[in-house]
Amino acid sequence: MTSPTEQTAEQHIVLERDGDVAIIRLNRPDRLNAFTHQMGEELIAVFDETDADDTVRAVVITGTGRAFCAGADLGGGATTFELEQQEPGEVPRDMGGQVTLRIFESLKPVVMAVNGAAAGVGVTMTLPADVRIASDDAKFGFVFAQRGLVPEAASTWFLPKLVGLPTALQWTMGAKMVPVAEAHERGLVQQVVPKDEVLSTAIATAREMTSTTAPVSVALTRQLLWRMAGAPSPWDAHRADSKAIYYRGTMDDVAEGVTSFLEKRPATFSDRVSTDLPDIF
């Protein structure tokens, strides 16, 4: 693993590289990586960076220290969730939702390496990832109603799609702290591993999705599956994937993919996400 890129003491995340995998570490271990507005802004910025970098094939997010993310930093006390209006009459956007929507729009696969407790926004930020790998001591707290809040970060859209509506209702209305075994059984988590293996397993999982695949095809496939999860009709999917098939059929990657198959050799794909991604929506 390479050393972290240059950081300042004030930053709330750290960006590292393991070859073609970008590793984002939530980096407030003294506060159990509690979420702040600054952390949200930094996460959005780093996804802009990874999307633009063609040497990044996948993104892994994990926590520094013994927790993944304890939820919103409550250091502000009773006024923590009193947000200022930017314009009169305008409701300010939830920062957790801004983060999850940016992850949703990622052009690279996203894997969560949940290395410990994840509560509040610490769990809802994991929902738009493609895979969640959890340590055997992880737990997931949907505790909003215990704080007088409601589920945020667009989790009322994401969570039922992952675990089903009855489970989502049970977990959120009951403000449940979900043990990792139940999270795995209900489909929130795809794999449970020992704590010291969670990051390496997440990196390996990311590479399984990218090592032999065309980057532009992966980006389009991710967009198609996530966006069509909320489409009202299969016709929406048909229109979008018809455009994708049409445009990709004229590009170098498809010629290479077919030729390499016929020649029984690994493919070398040349189309780049930064410059060759067709607009299919």
mmCIF file of N, CA, C and O in Angstrom, residues 109-186:
data_model
loop_
_atom_site.group_PDB
_atom_site.id
_atom_site.type_symbol
_atom_site.label_atom_id
_atom_site.label_comp_id
_atom_site.label_asym_id
_atom_site.label_seq_id
_atom_site.Cartn_x
_atom_site.Cartn_y
_atom_site.Cartn_z
ATOM 1 N N PRO A 109 -16.722 1.831 -9.098
ATOM 2 C CA PRO A 109 -17.336 1.024 -8.044
ATOM 3 C C PRO A 109 -16.894 1.499 -6.660
ATOM 4 O O PRO A 109 -15.759 1.941 -6.476
ATOM 5 N N VAL A 110 -17.800 1.403 -5.691
ATOM 6 C CA VAL A 110 -17.532 1.843 -4.325
ATOM 7 C C VAL A 110 -17.771 0.677 -3.373
ATOM 8 O O VAL A 110 -18.845 0.058 -3.400
ATOM 9 N N VAL A 111 -16.772 0.381 -2.540
ATOM 10 C CA VAL A 111 -16.864 -0.685 -1.548
ATOM 11 C C VAL A 111 -16.641 -0.076 -0.175
ATOM 12 O O VAL A 111 -15.680 0.670 0.025
ATOM 13 N N MET A 112 -17.515 -0.395 0.769
ATOM 14 C CA MET A 112 -17.354 0.060 2.143
ATOM 15 C C MET A 112 -16.660 -1.022 2.965
ATOM 16 O O MET A 112 -17.095 -2.184 2.962
ATOM 17 N N ALA A 113 -15.586 -0.641 3.643
ATOM 18 C CA ALA A 113 -14.888 -1.526 4.579
ATOM 19 C C ALA A 113 -15.267 -1.058 5.977
ATOM 20 O O ALA A 113 -14.610 -0.194 6.567
ATOM 21 N N VAL A 114 -16.356 -1.612 6.503
ATOM 22 C CA VAL A 114 -16.930 -1.146 7.772
ATOM 23 C C VAL A 114 -16.169 -1.842 8.905
ATOM 24 O O VAL A 114 -16.445 -2.982 9.243
ATOM 25 N N ASN A 115 -15.212 -1.130 9.471
ATOM 26 C CA ASN A 115 -14.263 -1.715 10.413
ATOM 27 C C ASN A 115 -14.688 -1.619 11.871
ATOM 28 O O ASN A 115 -13.885 -1.834 12.767
ATOM 29 N N GLY A 116 -15.964 -1.319 12.124
ATOM 30 C CA GLY A 116 -16.459 -1.205 13.492
ATOM 31 C C GLY A 116 -17.834 -0.580 13.486
ATOM 32 O O GLY A 116 -18.561 -0.650 12.492
ATOM 33 N N ALA A 117 -18.183 0.051 14.586
ATOM 34 C CA ALA A 117 -19.523 0.617 14.725
ATOM 35 C C ALA A 117 -19.806 1.675 13.657
ATOM 36 O O ALA A 117 -18.942 2.492 13.317
ATOM 37 N N ALA A 118 -21.035 1.645 13.146
ATOM 38 C CA ALA A 118 -21.504 2.631 12.171
ATOM 39 C C ALA A 118 -22.910 3.026 12.589
ATOM 40 O O ALA A 118 -23.823 2.192 12.570
ATOM 41 N N ALA A 119 -23.097 4.276 12.981
ATOM 42 C CA ALA A 119 -24.392 4.720 13.476
ATOM 43 C C ALA A 119 -24.809 6.014 12.794
ATOM 44 O O ALA A 119 -23.956 6.805 12.358
ATOM 45 N N GLY A 120 -26.123 6.242 12.705
ATOM 46 C CA GLY A 120 -26.606 7.472 12.105
ATOM 47 C C GLY A 120 -26.085 7.626 10.690
ATOM 48 O O GLY A 120 -26.163 6.704 9.879
ATOM 49 N N VAL A 121 -25.545 8.790 10.401
ATOM 50 C CA VAL A 121 -24.981 9.019 9.069
ATOM 51 C C VAL A 121 -23.823 8.074 8.790
ATOM 52 O O VAL A 121 -23.474 7.813 7.638
ATOM 53 N N GLY A 122 -23.232 7.510 9.837
ATOM 54 C CA GLY A 122 -22.174 6.524 9.646
ATOM 55 C C GLY A 122 -22.649 5.261 8.962
ATOM 56 O O GLY A 122 -21.869 4.581 8.299
ATOM 57 N N VAL A 123 -23.937 4.934 9.110
ATOM 58 C CA VAL A 123 -24.476 3.793 8.376
ATOM 59 C C VAL A 123 -25.161 4.241 7.088
ATOM 60 O O VAL A 123 -25.027 3.590 6.052
ATOM 61 N N THR A 124 -25.875 5.375 7.120
ATOM 62 C CA THR A 124 -26.579 5.777 5.897
ATOM 63 C C THR A 124 -25.616 6.154 4.779
ATOM 64 O O THR A 124 -25.959 6.000 3.604
ATOM 65 N N MET A 125 -24.407 6.622 5.114
ATOM 66 C CA MET A 125 -23.457 6.941 4.043
ATOM 67 C C MET A 125 -22.962 5.686 3.326
ATOM 68 O O MET A 125 -22.427 5.771 2.222
ATOM 69 N N THR A 126 -23.132 4.510 3.943
ATOM 70 C CA THR A 126 -22.689 3.274 3.296
ATOM 71 C C THR A 126 -23.694 2.747 2.284
ATOM 72 O O THR A 126 -23.361 1.889 1.460
ATOM 73 N N LEU A 127 -24.927 3.236 2.324
ATOM 74 C CA LEU A 127 -25.995 2.614 1.547
ATOM 75 C C LEU A 127 -25.824 2.733 0.040
ATOM 76 O O LEU A 127 -26.192 1.800 -0.691
ATOM 77 N N PRO A 128 -25.293 3.844 -0.518
ATOM 78 C CA PRO A 128 -25.129 3.898 -1.966
ATOM 79 C C PRO A 128 -23.876 3.203 -2.484
ATOM 80 O O PRO A 128 -23.595 3.252 -3.679
ATOM 81 N N ALA A 129 -23.125 2.543 -1.600
ATOM 82 C CA ALA A 129 -21.981 1.747 -2.058
ATOM 83 C C ALA A 129 -22.486 0.488 -2.749
ATOM 84 O O ALA A 129 -23.627 0.052 -2.556
ATOM 85 N N ASP A 130 -21.626 -0.117 -3.548
ATOM 86 C CA ASP A 130 -22.000 -1.315 -4.286
ATOM 87 C C ASP A 130 -21.841 -2.579 -3.448
ATOM 88 O O ASP A 130 -22.550 -3.568 -3.674
ATOM 89 N N VAL A 131 -20.915 -2.555 -2.502
ATOM 90 C CA VAL A 131 -20.676 -3.693 -1.617
ATOM 91 C C VAL A 131 -20.314 -3.154 -0.245
ATOM 92 O O VAL A 131 -19.614 -2.140 -0.134
ATOM 93 N N ARG A 132 -20.770 -3.848 0.803
ATOM 94 C CA ARG A 132 -20.373 -3.529 2.178
ATOM 95 C C ARG A 132 -19.726 -4.765 2.800
ATOM 96 O O ARG A 132 -20.377 -5.805 2.916
ATOM 97 N N ILE A 133 -18.450 -4.628 3.171
ATOM 98 C CA ILE A 133 -17.719 -5.662 3.896
ATOM 99 C C ILE A 133 -17.618 -5.192 5.339
ATOM 100 O O ILE A 133 -17.202 -4.058 5.592
ATOM 101 N N ALA A 134 -17.988 -6.033 6.299
ATOM 102 C CA ALA A 134 -18.010 -5.606 7.693
ATOM 103 C C ALA A 134 -17.101 -6.475 8.548
ATOM 104 O O ALA A 134 -16.949 -7.679 8.301
ATOM 105 N N SER A 135 -16.522 -5.853 9.556
ATOM 106 C CA SER A 135 -15.743 -6.606 10.544
ATOM 107 C C SER A 135 -16.694 -7.365 11.461
ATOM 108 O O SER A 135 -17.869 -7.012 11.609
ATOM 109 N N ASP A 136 -16.160 -8.400 12.101
ATOM 110 C CA ASP A 136 -17.015 -9.240 12.938
ATOM 111 C C ASP A 136 -17.461 -8.550 14.224
ATOM 112 O O ASP A 136 -18.303 -9.083 14.954
ATOM 113 N N ASP A 137 -16.928 -7.356 14.508
ATOM 114 C CA ASP A 137 -17.403 -6.598 15.665
ATOM 115 C C ASP A 137 -18.233 -5.379 15.260
ATOM 116 O O ASP A 137 -18.552 -4.537 16.090
ATOM 117 N N ALA A 138 -18.586 -5.291 13.992
ATOM 118 C CA ALA A 138 -19.355 -4.135 13.516
ATOM 119 C C ALA A 138 -20.792 -4.195 14.027
ATOM 120 O O ALA A 138 -21.325 -5.262 14.346
ATOM 121 N N LYS A 139 -21.423 -3.035 14.102
ATOM 122 C CA LYS A 139 -22.847 -2.924 14.389
ATOM 123 C C LYS A 139 -23.347 -1.659 13.707
ATOM 124 O O LYS A 139 -22.574 -0.728 13.443
ATOM 125 N N PHE A 140 -24.650 -1.633 13.438
ATOM 126 C CA PHE A 140 -25.222 -0.595 12.598
ATOM 127 C C PHE A 140 -26.402 0.041 13.327
ATOM 128 O O PHE A 140 -27.405 -0.631 13.585
ATOM 129 N N GLY A 141 -26.282 1.328 13.643
ATOM 130 C CA GLY A 141 -27.289 1.996 14.448
ATOM 131 C C GLY A 141 -28.190 2.924 13.659
ATOM 132 O O GLY A 141 -27.738 3.985 13.205
ATOM 133 N N PHE A 142 -29.441 2.544 13.502
ATOM 134 C CA PHE A 142 -30.444 3.388 12.847
ATOM 135 C C PHE A 142 -31.198 4.148 13.940
ATOM 136 O O PHE A 142 -32.399 3.953 14.152
ATOM 137 N N VAL A 143 -30.492 5.030 14.626
ATOM 138 C CA VAL A 143 -30.930 5.564 15.916
ATOM 139 C C VAL A 143 -31.637 6.920 15.818
ATOM 140 O O VAL A 143 -31.839 7.583 16.828
ATOM 141 N N PHE A 144 -32.035 7.317 14.651
ATOM 142 C CA PHE A 144 -32.546 8.676 14.433
ATOM 143 C C PHE A 144 -33.732 9.015 15.335
ATOM 144 O O PHE A 144 -33.789 10.088 15.929
ATOM 145 N N ALA A 145 -34.705 8.109 15.412
ATOM 146 C CA ALA A 145 -35.905 8.404 16.187
ATOM 147 C C ALA A 145 -35.602 8.550 17.675
ATOM 148 O O ALA A 145 -36.335 9.245 18.389
ATOM 149 N N GLN A 146 -34.518 7.936 18.152
ATOM 150 C CA GLN A 146 -34.115 8.122 19.548
ATOM 151 C C GLN A 146 -33.545 9.509 19.797
ATOM 152 O O GLN A 146 -33.462 9.955 20.941
ATOM 153 N N ARG A 147 -33.146 10.189 18.745
ATOM 154 C CA ARG A 147 -32.616 11.552 18.866
ATOM 155 C C ARG A 147 -33.652 12.589 18.454
ATOM 156 O O ARG A 147 -33.346 13.763 18.329
ATOM 157 N N GLY A 148 -34.873 12.132 18.209
ATOM 158 C CA GLY A 148 -35.920 13.050 17.770
ATOM 159 C C GLY A 148 -35.834 13.408 16.304
ATOM 160 O O GLY A 148 -36.522 14.337 15.851
ATOM 161 N N LEU A 149 -35.014 12.684 15.545
ATOM 162 C CA LEU A 149 -34.805 12.956 14.125
ATOM 163 C C LEU A 149 -35.551 11.940 13.270
ATOM 164 O O LEU A 149 -36.351 11.152 13.769
ATOM 165 N N VAL A 150 -35.272 11.961 11.988
ATOM 166 C CA VAL A 150 -35.773 10.964 11.047
ATOM 167 C C VAL A 150 -34.583 10.472 10.222
ATOM 168 O O VAL A 150 -33.533 11.121 10.181
ATOM 169 N N PRO A 151 -34.707 9.330 9.562
ATOM 170 C CA PRO A 151 -33.624 8.871 8.693
ATOM 171 C C PRO A 151 -33.302 9.927 7.629
ATOM 172 O O PRO A 151 -34.208 10.529 7.056
ATOM 173 N N GLU A 152 -32.008 10.140 7.398
ATOM 174 C CA GLU A 152 -31.562 11.184 6.486
ATOM 175 C C GLU A 152 -30.709 10.575 5.380
ATOM 176 O O GLU A 152 -30.747 9.378 5.148
ATOM 177 N N ALA A 153 -29.979 11.432 4.684
ATOM 178 C CA ALA A 153 -29.032 10.996 3.649
ATOM 179 C C ALA A 153 -29.698 10.151 2.564
ATOM 180 O O ALA A 153 -29.092 9.228 2.031
ATOM 181 N N ALA A 154 -30.950 10.475 2.249
ATOM 182 C CA ALA A 154 -31.722 9.741 1.233
ATOM 183 C C ALA A 154 -31.854 8.265 1.573
ATOM 184 O O ALA A 154 -32.139 7.439 0.697
ATOM 185 N N SER A 155 -31.699 7.914 2.855
ATOM 186 C CA SER A 155 -31.728 6.503 3.254
ATOM 187 C C SER A 155 -33.110 5.885 3.106
ATOM 188 O O SER A 155 -33.230 4.664 2.970
ATOM 189 N N THR A 156 -34.169 6.702 3.109
ATOM 190 C CA THR A 156 -35.498 6.137 2.906
ATOM 191 C C THR A 156 -35.691 5.667 1.466
ATOM 192 O O THR A 156 -36.635 4.916 1.179
ATOM 193 N N TRP A 157 -34.816 6.064 0.565
ATOM 194 C CA TRP A 157 -34.790 5.541 -0.811
ATOM 195 C C TRP A 157 -33.880 4.333 -0.898
ATOM 196 O O TRP A 157 -34.238 3.303 -1.466
ATOM 197 N N PHE A 158 -32.682 4.446 -0.306
ATOM 198 C CA PHE A 158 -31.683 3.387 -0.448
ATOM 199 C C PHE A 158 -31.992 2.154 0.395
ATOM 200 O O PHE A 158 -31.901 1.015 -0.092
ATOM 201 N N LEU A 159 -32.321 2.345 1.671
ATOM 202 C CA LEU A 159 -32.380 1.213 2.592
ATOM 203 C C LEU A 159 -33.415 0.162 2.193
ATOM 204 O O LEU A 159 -33.088 -1.042 2.197
ATOM 205 N N PRO A 160 -34.663 0.537 1.845
ATOM 206 C CA PRO A 160 -35.616 -0.515 1.458
ATOM 207 C C PRO A 160 -35.177 -1.308 0.235
ATOM 208 O O PRO A 160 -35.542 -2.478 0.083
ATOM 209 N N LYS A 161 -34.398 -0.702 -0.645
ATOM 210 C CA LYS A 161 -33.929 -1.422 -1.826
ATOM 211 C C LYS A 161 -32.900 -2.484 -1.459
ATOM 212 O O LYS A 161 -32.732 -3.471 -2.182
ATOM 213 N N LEU A 162 -32.204 -2.272 -0.349
ATOM 214 C CA LEU A 162 -31.160 -3.210 0.059
ATOM 215 C C LEU A 162 -31.706 -4.316 0.956
ATOM 216 O O LEU A 162 -31.303 -5.472 0.831
ATOM 217 N N VAL A 163 -32.603 -3.974 1.878
ATOM 218 C CA VAL A 163 -33.037 -4.951 2.879
ATOM 219 C C VAL A 163 -34.532 -5.236 2.837
ATOM 220 O O VAL A 163 -35.007 -6.082 3.597
ATOM 221 N N GLY A 164 -35.275 -4.546 1.984
ATOM 222 C CA GLY A 164 -36.720 -4.709 1.926
ATOM 223 C C GLY A 164 -37.426 -3.737 2.858
ATOM 224 O O GLY A 164 -36.876 -3.324 3.880
ATOM 225 N N LEU A 165 -38.658 -3.388 2.497
ATOM 226 C CA LEU A 165 -39.401 -2.389 3.262
ATOM 227 C C LEU A 165 -39.699 -2.832 4.699
ATOM 228 O O LEU A 165 -39.514 -2.044 5.635
ATOM 229 N N PRO A 166 -40.145 -4.070 4.949
ATOM 230 C CA PRO A 166 -40.440 -4.445 6.340
ATOM 231 C C PRO A 166 -39.229 -4.321 7.266
ATOM 232 O O PRO A 166 -39.350 -3.820 8.390
ATOM 233 N N THR A 167 -38.052 -4.759 6.798
ATOM 234 C CA THR A 167 -36.851 -4.646 7.632
ATOM 235 C C THR A 167 -36.466 -3.188 7.823
ATOM 236 O O THR A 167 -36.100 -2.771 8.932
ATOM 237 N N ALA A 168 -36.549 -2.385 6.762
ATOM 238 C CA ALA A 168 -36.218 -0.962 6.878
ATOM 239 C C ALA A 168 -37.136 -0.277 7.884
ATOM 240 O O ALA A 168 -36.674 0.535 8.708
ATOM 241 N N LEU A 169 -38.409 -0.595 7.862
ATOM 242 C CA LEU A 169 -39.358 -0.013 8.815
ATOM 243 C C LEU A 169 -39.018 -0.434 10.245
ATOM 244 O O LEU A 169 -39.004 0.384 11.173
ATOM 245 N N GLN A 170 -38.741 -1.702 10.431
ATOM 246 C CA GLN A 170 -38.420 -2.221 11.762
ATOM 247 C C GLN A 170 -37.165 -1.559 12.324
ATOM 248 O O GLN A 170 -37.142 -1.125 13.479
ATOM 249 N N TRP A 171 -36.130 -1.495 11.516
ATOM 250 C CA TRP A 171 -34.852 -0.959 11.995
ATOM 251 C C TRP A 171 -34.943 0.532 12.301
ATOM 252 O O TRP A 171 -34.382 0.996 13.285
ATOM 253 N N THR A 172 -35.630 1.299 11.453
ATOM 254 C CA THR A 172 -35.629 2.755 11.623
ATOM 255 C C THR A 172 -36.653 3.230 12.646
ATOM 256 O O THR A 172 -36.340 4.069 13.498
ATOM 257 N N MET A 173 -37.854 2.709 12.608
ATOM 258 C CA MET A 173 -38.852 3.152 13.593
ATOM 259 C C MET A 173 -38.493 2.680 14.995
ATOM 260 O O MET A 173 -38.780 3.360 15.980
ATOM 261 N N GLY A 174 -37.832 1.539 15.084
ATOM 262 C CA GLY A 174 -37.396 1.038 16.382
ATOM 263 C C GLY A 174 -36.043 1.552 16.810
ATOM 264 O O GLY A 174 -35.552 1.191 17.884
ATOM 265 N N ALA A 175 -35.420 2.411 15.985
ATOM 266 C CA ALA A 175 -34.096 2.966 16.289
ATOM 267 C C ALA A 175 -33.130 1.861 16.684
ATOM 268 O O ALA A 175 -32.393 1.962 17.667
ATOM 269 N N LYS A 176 -33.115 0.804 15.897
ATOM 270 C CA LYS A 176 -32.411 -0.410 16.280
ATOM 271 C C LYS A 176 -30.907 -0.303 16.071
ATOM 272 O O LYS A 176 -30.438 0.259 15.076
ATOM 273 N N MET A 177 -30.139 -0.868 17.011
ATOM 274 C CA MET A 177 -28.714 -1.105 16.836
ATOM 275 C C MET A 177 -28.585 -2.535 16.321
ATOM 276 O O MET A 177 -28.798 -3.508 17.055
ATOM 277 N N VAL A 178 -28.293 -2.685 15.054
ATOM 278 C CA VAL A 178 -28.352 -3.973 14.374
ATOM 279 C C VAL A 178 -27.006 -4.685 14.487
ATOM 280 O O VAL A 178 -25.981 -4.166 14.029
ATOM 281 N N PRO A 179 -26.960 -5.880 15.065
ATOM 282 C CA PRO A 179 -25.704 -6.636 15.117
ATOM 283 C C PRO A 179 -25.292 -7.091 13.729
ATOM 284 O O PRO A 179 -26.132 -7.239 12.830
ATOM 285 N N VAL A 180 -24.009 -7.339 13.569
ATOM 286 C CA VAL A 180 -23.483 -7.622 12.235
ATOM 287 C C VAL A 180 -24.082 -8.893 11.653
ATOM 288 O O VAL A 180 -24.303 -8.982 10.438
ATOM 289 N N ALA A 181 -24.378 -9.881 12.488
ATOM 290 C CA ALA A 181 -24.954 -11.118 11.964
ATOM 291 C C ALA A 181 -26.324 -10.863 11.337
ATOM 292 O O ALA A 181 -26.646 -11.402 10.263
ATOM 293 N N GLU A 182 -27.138 -10.033 11.986
ATOM 294 C CA GLU A 182 -28.455 -9.703 11.429
ATOM 295 C C GLU A 182 -28.314 -8.858 10.167
ATOM 296 O O GLU A 182 -29.057 -9.057 9.188
ATOM 297 N N ALA A 183 -27.366 -7.915 10.171
ATOM 298 C CA ALA A 183 -27.135 -7.094 8.978
ATOM 299 C C ALA A 183 -26.739 -7.965 7.788
ATOM 300 O O ALA A 183 -27.161 -7.725 6.651
ATOM 301 N N HIS A 184 -25.953 -8.999 8.045
ATOM 302 C CA HIS A 184 -25.541 -9.929 6.986
ATOM 303 C C HIS A 184 -26.730 -10.762 6.518
ATOM 304 O O HIS A 184 -26.956 -10.928 5.315
ATOM 305 N N GLU A 185 -27.513 -11.264 7.458
ATOM 306 C CA GLU A 185 -28.659 -12.104 7.127
ATOM 307 C C GLU A 185 -29.680 -11.337 6.298
ATOM 308 O O GLU A 185 -30.272 -11.892 5.358
ATOM 309 N N ARG A 186 -29.891 -10.061 6.608
ATOM 310 C CA ARG A 186 -30.913 -9.275 5.912
ATOM 311 C C ARG A 186 -30.399 -8.628 4.612
ATOM 312 O O ARG A 186 -31.162 -7.989 3.904
#
